[in-house]
Short mmCIF file of C-alpha atoms in Angstrom, two decimals:
data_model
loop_
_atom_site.label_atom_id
_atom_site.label_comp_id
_atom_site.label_asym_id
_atom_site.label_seq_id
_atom_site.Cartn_x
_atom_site.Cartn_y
_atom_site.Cartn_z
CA UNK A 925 23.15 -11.10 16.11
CA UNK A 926 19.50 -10.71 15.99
CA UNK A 927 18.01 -8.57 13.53
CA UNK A 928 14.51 -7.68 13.99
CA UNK A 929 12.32 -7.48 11.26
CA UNK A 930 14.94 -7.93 9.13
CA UNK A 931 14.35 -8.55 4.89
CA UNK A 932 15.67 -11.14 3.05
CA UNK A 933 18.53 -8.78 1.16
CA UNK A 934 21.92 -9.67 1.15
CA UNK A 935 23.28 -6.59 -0.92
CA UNK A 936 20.96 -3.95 0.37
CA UNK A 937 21.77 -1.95 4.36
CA UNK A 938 20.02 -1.03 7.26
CA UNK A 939 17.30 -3.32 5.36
CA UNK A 940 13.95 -4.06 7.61
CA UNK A 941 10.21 -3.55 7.38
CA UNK A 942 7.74 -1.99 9.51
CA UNK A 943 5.75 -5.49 9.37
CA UNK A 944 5.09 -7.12 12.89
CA UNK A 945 4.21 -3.90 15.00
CA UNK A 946 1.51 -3.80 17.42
CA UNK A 947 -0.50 -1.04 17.50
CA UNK A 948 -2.42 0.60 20.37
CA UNK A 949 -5.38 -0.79 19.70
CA UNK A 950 -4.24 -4.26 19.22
CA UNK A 951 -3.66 -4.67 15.73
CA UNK A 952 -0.69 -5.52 13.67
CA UNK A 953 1.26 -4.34 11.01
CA UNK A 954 1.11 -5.96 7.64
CA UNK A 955 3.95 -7.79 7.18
CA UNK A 956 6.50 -7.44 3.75
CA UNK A 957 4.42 -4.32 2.56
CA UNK A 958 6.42 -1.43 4.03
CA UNK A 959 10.19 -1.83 3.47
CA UNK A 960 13.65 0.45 4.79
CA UNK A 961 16.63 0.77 3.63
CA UNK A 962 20.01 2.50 3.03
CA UNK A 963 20.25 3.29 -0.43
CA UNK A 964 20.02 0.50 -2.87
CA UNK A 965 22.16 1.77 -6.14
CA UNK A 966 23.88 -1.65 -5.37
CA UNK A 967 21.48 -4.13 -5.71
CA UNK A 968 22.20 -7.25 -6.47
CA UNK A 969 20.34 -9.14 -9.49
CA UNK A 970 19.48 -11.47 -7.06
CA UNK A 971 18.00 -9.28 -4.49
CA UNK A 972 16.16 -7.66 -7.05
CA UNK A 973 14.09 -10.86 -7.72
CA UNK A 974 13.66 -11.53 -4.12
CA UNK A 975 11.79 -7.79 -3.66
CA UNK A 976 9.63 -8.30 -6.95
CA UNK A 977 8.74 -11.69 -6.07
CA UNK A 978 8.91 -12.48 -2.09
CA UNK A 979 7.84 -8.76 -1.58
CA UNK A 980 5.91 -7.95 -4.47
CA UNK A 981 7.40 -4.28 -4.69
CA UNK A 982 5.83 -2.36 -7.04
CA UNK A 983 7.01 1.32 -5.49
CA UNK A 984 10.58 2.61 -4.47
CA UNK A 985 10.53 6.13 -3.08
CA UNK A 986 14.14 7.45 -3.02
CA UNK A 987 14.62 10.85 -0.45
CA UNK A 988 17.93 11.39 -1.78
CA UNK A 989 19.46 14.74 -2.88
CA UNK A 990 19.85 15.24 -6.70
CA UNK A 991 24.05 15.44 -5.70
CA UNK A 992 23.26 12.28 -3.76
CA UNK A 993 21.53 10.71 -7.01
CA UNK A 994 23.89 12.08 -9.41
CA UNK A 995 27.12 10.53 -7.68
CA UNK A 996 25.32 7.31 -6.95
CA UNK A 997 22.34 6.62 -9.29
CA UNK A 998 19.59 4.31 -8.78
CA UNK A 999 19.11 1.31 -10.53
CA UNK A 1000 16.25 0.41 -12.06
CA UNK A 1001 14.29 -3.16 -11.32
CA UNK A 1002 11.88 -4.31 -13.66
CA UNK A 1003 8.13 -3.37 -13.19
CA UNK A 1004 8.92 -0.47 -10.24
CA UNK A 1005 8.21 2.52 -10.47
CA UNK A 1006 11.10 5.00 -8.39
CA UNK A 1007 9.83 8.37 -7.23
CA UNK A 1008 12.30 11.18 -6.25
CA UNK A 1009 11.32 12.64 -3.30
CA UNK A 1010 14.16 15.79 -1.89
CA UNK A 1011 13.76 16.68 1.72
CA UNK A 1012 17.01 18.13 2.62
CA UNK A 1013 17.29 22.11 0.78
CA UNK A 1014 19.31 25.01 1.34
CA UNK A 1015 17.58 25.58 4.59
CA UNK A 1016 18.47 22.88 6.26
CA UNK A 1017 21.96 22.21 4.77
CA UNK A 1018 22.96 26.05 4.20
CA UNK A 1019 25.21 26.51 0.90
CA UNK A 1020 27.28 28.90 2.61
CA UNK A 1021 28.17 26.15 5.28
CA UNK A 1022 29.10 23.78 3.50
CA UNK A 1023 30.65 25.42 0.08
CA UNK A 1024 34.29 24.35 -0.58
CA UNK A 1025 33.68 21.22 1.61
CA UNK A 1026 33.20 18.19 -0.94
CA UNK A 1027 35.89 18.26 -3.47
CA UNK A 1028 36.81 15.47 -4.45
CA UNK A 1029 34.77 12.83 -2.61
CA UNK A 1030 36.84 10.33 -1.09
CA UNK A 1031 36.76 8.35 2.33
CA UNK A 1032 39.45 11.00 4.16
CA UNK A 1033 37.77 13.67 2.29
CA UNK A 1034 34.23 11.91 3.77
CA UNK A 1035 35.55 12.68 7.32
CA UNK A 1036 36.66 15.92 6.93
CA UNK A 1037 32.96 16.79 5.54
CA UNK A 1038 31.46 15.33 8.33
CA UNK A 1039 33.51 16.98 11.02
CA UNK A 1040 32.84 20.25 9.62
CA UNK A 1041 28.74 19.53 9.38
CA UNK A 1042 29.13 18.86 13.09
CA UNK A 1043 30.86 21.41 14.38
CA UNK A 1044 29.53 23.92 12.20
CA UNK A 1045 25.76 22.81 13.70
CA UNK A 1046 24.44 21.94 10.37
CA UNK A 1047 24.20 18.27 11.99
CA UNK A 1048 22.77 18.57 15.54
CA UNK A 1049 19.54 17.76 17.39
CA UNK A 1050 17.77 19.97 15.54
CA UNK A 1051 18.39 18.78 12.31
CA UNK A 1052 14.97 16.39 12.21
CA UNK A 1053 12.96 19.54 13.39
CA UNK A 1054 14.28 21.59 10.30
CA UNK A 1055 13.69 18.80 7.88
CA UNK A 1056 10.24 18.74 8.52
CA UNK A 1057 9.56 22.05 8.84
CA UNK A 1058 10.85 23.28 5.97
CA UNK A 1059 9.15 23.73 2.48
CA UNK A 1060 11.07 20.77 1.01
CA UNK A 1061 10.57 18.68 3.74
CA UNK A 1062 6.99 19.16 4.47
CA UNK A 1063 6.42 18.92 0.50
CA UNK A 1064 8.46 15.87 0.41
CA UNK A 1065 6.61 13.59 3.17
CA UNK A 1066 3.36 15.39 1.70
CA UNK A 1067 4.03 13.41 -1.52
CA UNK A 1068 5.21 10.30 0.63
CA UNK A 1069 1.97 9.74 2.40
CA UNK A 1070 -0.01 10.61 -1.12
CA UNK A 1071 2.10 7.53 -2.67
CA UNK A 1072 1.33 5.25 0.41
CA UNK A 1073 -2.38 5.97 -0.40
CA UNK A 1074 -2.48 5.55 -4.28
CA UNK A 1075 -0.24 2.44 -3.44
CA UNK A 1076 -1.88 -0.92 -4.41
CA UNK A 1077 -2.97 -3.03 -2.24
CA UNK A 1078 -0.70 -6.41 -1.12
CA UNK A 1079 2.03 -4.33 -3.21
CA UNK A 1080 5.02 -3.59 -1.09
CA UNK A 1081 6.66 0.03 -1.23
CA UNK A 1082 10.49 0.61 -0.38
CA UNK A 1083 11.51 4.13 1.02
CA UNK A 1084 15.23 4.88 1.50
CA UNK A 1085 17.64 7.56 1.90
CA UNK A 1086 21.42 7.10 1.44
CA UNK A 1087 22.45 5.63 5.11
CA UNK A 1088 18.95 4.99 5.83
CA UNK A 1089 18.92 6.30 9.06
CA UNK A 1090 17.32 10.19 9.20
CA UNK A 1091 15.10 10.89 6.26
CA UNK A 1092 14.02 7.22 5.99
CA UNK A 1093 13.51 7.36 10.18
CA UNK A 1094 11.32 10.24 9.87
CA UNK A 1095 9.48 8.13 7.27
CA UNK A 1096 8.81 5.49 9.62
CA UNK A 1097 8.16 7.75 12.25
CA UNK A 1098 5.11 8.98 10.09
CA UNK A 1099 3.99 5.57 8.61
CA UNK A 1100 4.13 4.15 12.53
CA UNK A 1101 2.02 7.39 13.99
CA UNK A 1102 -0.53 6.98 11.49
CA UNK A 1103 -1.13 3.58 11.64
CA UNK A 1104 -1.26 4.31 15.49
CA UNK A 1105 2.03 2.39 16.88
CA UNK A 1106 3.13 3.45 20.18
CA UNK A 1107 6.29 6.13 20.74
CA UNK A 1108 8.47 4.00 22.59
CA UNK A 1109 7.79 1.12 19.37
CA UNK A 1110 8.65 4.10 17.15
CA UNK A 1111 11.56 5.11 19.06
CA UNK A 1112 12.69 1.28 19.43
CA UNK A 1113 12.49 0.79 15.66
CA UNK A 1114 14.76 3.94 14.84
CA UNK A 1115 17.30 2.54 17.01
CA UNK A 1116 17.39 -0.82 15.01
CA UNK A 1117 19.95 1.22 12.93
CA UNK A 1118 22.66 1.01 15.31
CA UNK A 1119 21.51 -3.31 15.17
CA UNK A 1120 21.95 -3.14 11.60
CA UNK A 1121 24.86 -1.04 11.23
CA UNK A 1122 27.29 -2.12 14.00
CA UNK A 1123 30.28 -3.46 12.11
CA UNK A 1124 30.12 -0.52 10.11
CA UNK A 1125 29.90 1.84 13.23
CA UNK A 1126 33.14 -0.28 14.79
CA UNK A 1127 34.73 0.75 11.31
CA UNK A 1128 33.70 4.16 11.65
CA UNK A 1129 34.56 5.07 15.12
CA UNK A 1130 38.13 3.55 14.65
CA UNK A 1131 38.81 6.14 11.88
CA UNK A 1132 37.86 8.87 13.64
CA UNK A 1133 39.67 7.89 16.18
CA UNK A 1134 42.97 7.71 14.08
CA UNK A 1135 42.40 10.76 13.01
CA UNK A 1136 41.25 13.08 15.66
CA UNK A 1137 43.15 11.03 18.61
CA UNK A 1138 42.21 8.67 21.78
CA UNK A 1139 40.32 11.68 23.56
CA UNK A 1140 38.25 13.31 21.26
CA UNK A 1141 34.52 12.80 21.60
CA UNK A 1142 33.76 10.38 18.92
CA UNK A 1143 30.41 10.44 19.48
CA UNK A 1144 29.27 13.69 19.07
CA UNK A 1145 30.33 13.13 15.35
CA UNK A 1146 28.83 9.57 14.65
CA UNK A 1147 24.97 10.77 14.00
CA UNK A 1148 26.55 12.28 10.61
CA UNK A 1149 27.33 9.02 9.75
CA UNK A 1150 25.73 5.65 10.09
CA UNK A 1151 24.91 5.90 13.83
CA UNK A 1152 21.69 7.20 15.53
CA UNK A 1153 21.25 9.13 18.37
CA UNK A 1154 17.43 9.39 19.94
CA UNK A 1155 17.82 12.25 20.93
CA UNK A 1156 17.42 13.48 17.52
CA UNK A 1157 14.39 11.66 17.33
CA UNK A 1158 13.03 12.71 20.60
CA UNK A 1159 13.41 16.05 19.75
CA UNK A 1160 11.70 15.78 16.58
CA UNK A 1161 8.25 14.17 18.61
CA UNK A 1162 8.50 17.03 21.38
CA UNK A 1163 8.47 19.76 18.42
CA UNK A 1164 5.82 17.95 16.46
CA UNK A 1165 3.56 18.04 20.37
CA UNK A 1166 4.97 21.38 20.41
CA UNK A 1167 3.81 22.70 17.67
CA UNK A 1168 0.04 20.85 16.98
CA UNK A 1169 -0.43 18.52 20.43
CA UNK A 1170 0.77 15.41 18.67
CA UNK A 1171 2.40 13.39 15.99
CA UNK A 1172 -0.04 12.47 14.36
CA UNK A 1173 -1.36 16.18 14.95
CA UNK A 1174 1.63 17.32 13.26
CA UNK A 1175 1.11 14.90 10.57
CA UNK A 1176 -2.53 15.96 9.75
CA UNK A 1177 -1.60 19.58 9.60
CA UNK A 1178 1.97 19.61 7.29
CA UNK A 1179 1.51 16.79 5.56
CA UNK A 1180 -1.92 16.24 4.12
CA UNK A 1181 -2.80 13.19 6.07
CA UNK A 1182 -6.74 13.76 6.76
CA UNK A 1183 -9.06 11.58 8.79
CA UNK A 1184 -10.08 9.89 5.64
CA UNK A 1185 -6.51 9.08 4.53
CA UNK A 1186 -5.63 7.98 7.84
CA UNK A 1187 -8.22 5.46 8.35
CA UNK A 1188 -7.60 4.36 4.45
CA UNK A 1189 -3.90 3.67 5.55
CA UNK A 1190 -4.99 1.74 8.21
CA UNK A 1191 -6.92 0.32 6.56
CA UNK A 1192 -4.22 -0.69 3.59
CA UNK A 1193 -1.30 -1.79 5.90
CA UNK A 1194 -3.56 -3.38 9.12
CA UNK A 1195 -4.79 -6.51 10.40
CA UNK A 1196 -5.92 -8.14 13.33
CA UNK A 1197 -3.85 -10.30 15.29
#
C-alpha cells in the first residue's frame, strides 16, 4: 500500500512528515524537518539512529497526558531534547465522566473505556474545538509554535501524541496553516491516518464487533481509537473561521503566532520548488 510521505521507521506508527506539501503560493515544504507520529516509547535502537542521523532530530515534543506518560514513558535518544506539552485537562476530558472507568488497563478493559467516552460525549465532533479552546490547549500549541521557532535550522522536530491521530492532527493542522498549505492538503494529510493505520483499524473494528454484535454502529466508536473521522477536523476549521475569520486567524490570536513568527516559520521550513 502506498504510504505518502512516509519516514523511514520500522518500530514507530502513524509515522510521516509534513515534507513535500505545496503551498498556495507555490512553494514547498522542507522535506525530513517536521516529523508525526504515534507515540514512540517503543523505539527501536535502530530507528533511533535513523532519526538522529537521516533526520537530524534534535527536538521531540510529546502532547501526552502525565497518566499517558506515566503508564508508557518515553525513551530517551541521545542528543534530543523531549518537551512535555499537556493539551487534554479536566475540561475537555471531565473527571466526573470518566472516574471509575480505567481500572486496571487491559485490552477488554480498553473497550469498555472507549465505549463509555463515546456515548457519554466526551469523544464527539466537538472534541478538537474544546482542545483548542481551552487553557491547556491553547497554552499547549502556544508553547508548540514557540519550540518550532527557537528550533534550529536543518534540525528536524518530532511531535506525537499516543495514537497520533488528534492532538498530533491539530499540530499539523497549525504547522500546515502557517506555512500557508491549502485546507483540502490539510484535510488530505489528517486522513493519511486511516493509510497508516488500516490493519490496525481491521483489528479494531472486529473486536468491537465481537463484543457489541453484527448491528451495532461500529463506527461511531472508532474516532476513540486509531481511526479518523473529518468531520472532527472540519469542525475544528469552521470554529477556528467562526471564531477569528480564519485558521491562521485563529492561530495568530490563541496561540502567539505573530506576523513576524509566521514569516520566520516560513521562512525555517520553506523552499522553492
Amino acid at each position: 500500500m502506498n504510504k505518502p510521505h512516509e519516514l523511514d521507521l520500522k518500530s514507530v506508527g502513524n509515522a510521516r512528515e509534513l515534507g513535500g506539501y505545496k503551498t498556495r503560493d507555490g512553494r514547498l515544504v522542507k522535506r525530513n524537518l517536521l516529523l508525526r507520529t504515534a507515540d514512540i516509547t517503543k523505539v527501536s535502537d535502530e530507528d533511533k539512529n535513523v532519526l538522529r542521523r537521516k533526520y537530524s532530530l534534535s527536538t521531540v515534543v510529546d502532547f501526552r497526558s502525565d497518566y499517558e506518560r506515566d503508564r508508557s514513558p518515553i525513551v530517551n535518544i541521545d542528543g534530543v531534547e523531549v518537551n512535555h506539552i499537556s493539551i487534554l485537562d479536566s475540561t475537555v476530558i471531565p473527571k466526573t465522566k470518566v472516574a471509575k472507568l480505567d481500572i486496571s488497563y487491559n485490552e477488554e478493559s480498553k473497550y469498555k473505556i472507549i465505549l463509555a467516552a463515546v456515548d457519554r460525549g466526551i469523544v464527539s465532533e466537538e472534541l478538537y474545538v474544546n482542545m483548542v479552546s481551552s487553557e491547556t490547549g491553547k497554552a499547549g500549541y502556544t508553547e508548540f509554535i514557540r519550540l518550532l521557532v527557537g528550533q534550529p535550522k536543518d534540525e528536524a522536530i518530532l511531535f506525537h501524541c499516543t495514537q497520533g491521530k488528534d492532538r498530533t492532527g491539530i499540530a499539523a493542522l497549525i504547522v500546515l496553516s502557517i506555512l500557508g498549505v491549502d485546507e483540502q492538503t490539510i484535510f488530505d494529510d489528517y486522513l493519511l491516518t486511516n493509510v497508516y493505520n488500516k490493519d490496525i483499524i481491521v483489528k479494531e473494528k472486529k473486536e468491537l464487533r465481537n463484543m457489541l454484535g453484527e448491528g451495532a454502529d461500529i463506527d461511531k466508536y472508532m474516532s476513540a481509537l486509531d481511526q479518523v473521522n473529518i468531520d472532527y477536523m472540519k469542525r475544528l476549521v469552521e470554529f477556528m473561521k467562526e471564531q477569528c475569520g480564519s485558521v491562521v486567524g485563529y492561530i495568530k490570536e490563541n496561540f502567539g503566532a505573530t506576523d513576524e513568527i509566521i514569516a520566520e516559520l516560513q521562512e525555517k521550513y520553506l523552499e522553492e520548488e
